[in-house]
């Protein structure tokens, strides 16, 4: 039986820029930042209250996962905002929205009450989008 997930990957265009976005804008913590070979880096972050879930910020580069054409296509798809990778949660959506917006996070949907909850949508620095929802009490 599978008991939990502890790593997920988000493909990013530039790991230095992604580090700045996830750490300095979203307030995530770095779990691992290590060189793993020439030009390769293992970079994982986590939301501050969920250290057991490591989000791997995977560079899209030719090599282990992608050939040259696939890497180019993947970069184009990420830049176009094709991928929505997950749902983050906060205690106060309006306050978090205002805090992140002041830090330069681009929102594509302002906080809105939907039938499934209270959410906003934002993009990371690569173009990946995420939902941000308010924790139900």
CSV table of C-alpha atoms in Angstrom, one decimal, residues 63-133:
chain,number,residue,atom,x,y,z
A,63,UNK,CA,20.1,15.0,-21.0
A,64,UNK,CA,18.7,12.5,-18.7
A,65,UNK,CA,14.9,13.1,-19.4
A,66,UNK,CA,14.8,15.1,-22.6
A,67,UNK,CA,16.5,15.0,-26.0
A,68,UNK,CA,17.1,18.4,-27.6
A,69,UNK,CA,13.7,18.5,-29.4
A,70,UNK,CA,11.8,17.4,-26.3
A,71,UNK,CA,13.6,19.9,-24.1
A,72,UNK,CA,12.7,22.8,-26.6
A,73,UNK,CA,9.1,21.7,-26.8
A,74,UNK,CA,8.8,21.4,-23.0
A,75,UNK,CA,10.3,24.9,-22.5
A,76,UNK,CA,7.7,26.3,-24.9
A,77,UNK,CA,4.9,24.5,-23.2
A,78,UNK,CA,5.9,25.7,-19.7
A,79,UNK,CA,6.4,29.3,-21.0
A,80,UNK,CA,2.8,29.2,-22.5
A,81,UNK,CA,1.4,28.3,-19.1
A,82,UNK,CA,0.3,24.8,-20.2
A,83,UNK,CA,0.9,23.2,-16.8
A,84,UNK,CA,-1.0,23.6,-13.6
A,85,UNK,CA,0.9,21.7,-11.0
A,86,UNK,CA,-1.0,21.9,-7.8
A,87,UNK,CA,-3.1,23.5,-5.1
A,88,UNK,CA,-1.5,25.4,-2.3
A,89,UNK,CA,-3.3,26.2,0.9
A,90,UNK,CA,-3.2,29.2,3.3
A,91,UNK,CA,-5.1,30.4,6.4
A,92,UNK,CA,-6.2,33.8,5.0
A,93,UNK,CA,-6.5,34.0,1.2
A,94,UNK,CA,-7.0,37.8,1.0
A,95,UNK,CA,-3.9,38.5,3.3
A,96,UNK,CA,-1.8,36.0,1.4
A,97,UNK,CA,-2.9,37.3,-2.0
A,98,UNK,CA,-2.0,40.8,-1.0
A,99,UNK,CA,1.4,39.8,0.5
A,100,UNK,CA,2.4,37.8,-2.6
A,101,UNK,CA,1.1,40.4,-5.0
A,102,UNK,CA,3.2,43.0,-3.2
A,103,UNK,CA,6.2,40.7,-3.7
A,104,UNK,CA,5.6,40.6,-7.4
A,105,UNK,CA,3.7,37.3,-7.8
A,106,UNK,CA,1.5,37.5,-10.9
A,107,UNK,CA,-2.1,36.4,-10.2
A,108,UNK,CA,-4.3,35.3,-13.1
A,109,UNK,CA,-7.4,35.1,-11.0
A,110,UNK,CA,-8.2,37.3,-8.0
A,111,UNK,CA,-9.6,35.6,-4.9
A,112,UNK,CA,-13.0,34.3,-5.9
A,113,UNK,CA,-15.6,32.2,-4.0
A,114,UNK,CA,-16.3,29.1,-6.1
A,115,UNK,CA,-18.6,26.2,-5.4
A,116,UNK,CA,-15.6,24.2,-4.3
A,117,UNK,CA,-13.9,26.8,-2.1
A,118,UNK,CA,-12.2,30.2,-2.0
A,119,UNK,CA,-9.3,30.4,-4.4
A,120,UNK,CA,-6.9,32.5,-6.5
A,121,UNK,CA,-4.6,31.5,-9.3
A,122,UNK,CA,-1.0,32.6,-9.8
A,123,UNK,CA,1.9,31.8,-12.0
A,124,UNK,CA,5.5,31.0,-11.1
A,125,UNK,CA,8.4,32.7,-12.8
A,126,UNK,CA,8.5,30.0,-15.5
A,127,UNK,CA,4.8,30.1,-16.4
A,128,UNK,CA,3.5,27.2,-14.3
A,129,UNK,CA,0.2,28.0,-12.6
A,130,UNK,CA,-1.1,27.0,-9.2
A,131,UNK,CA,-4.3,27.4,-7.3
A,132,UNK,CA,-4.1,29.1,-3.9
A,133,UNK,CA,-7.0,28.2,-1.6
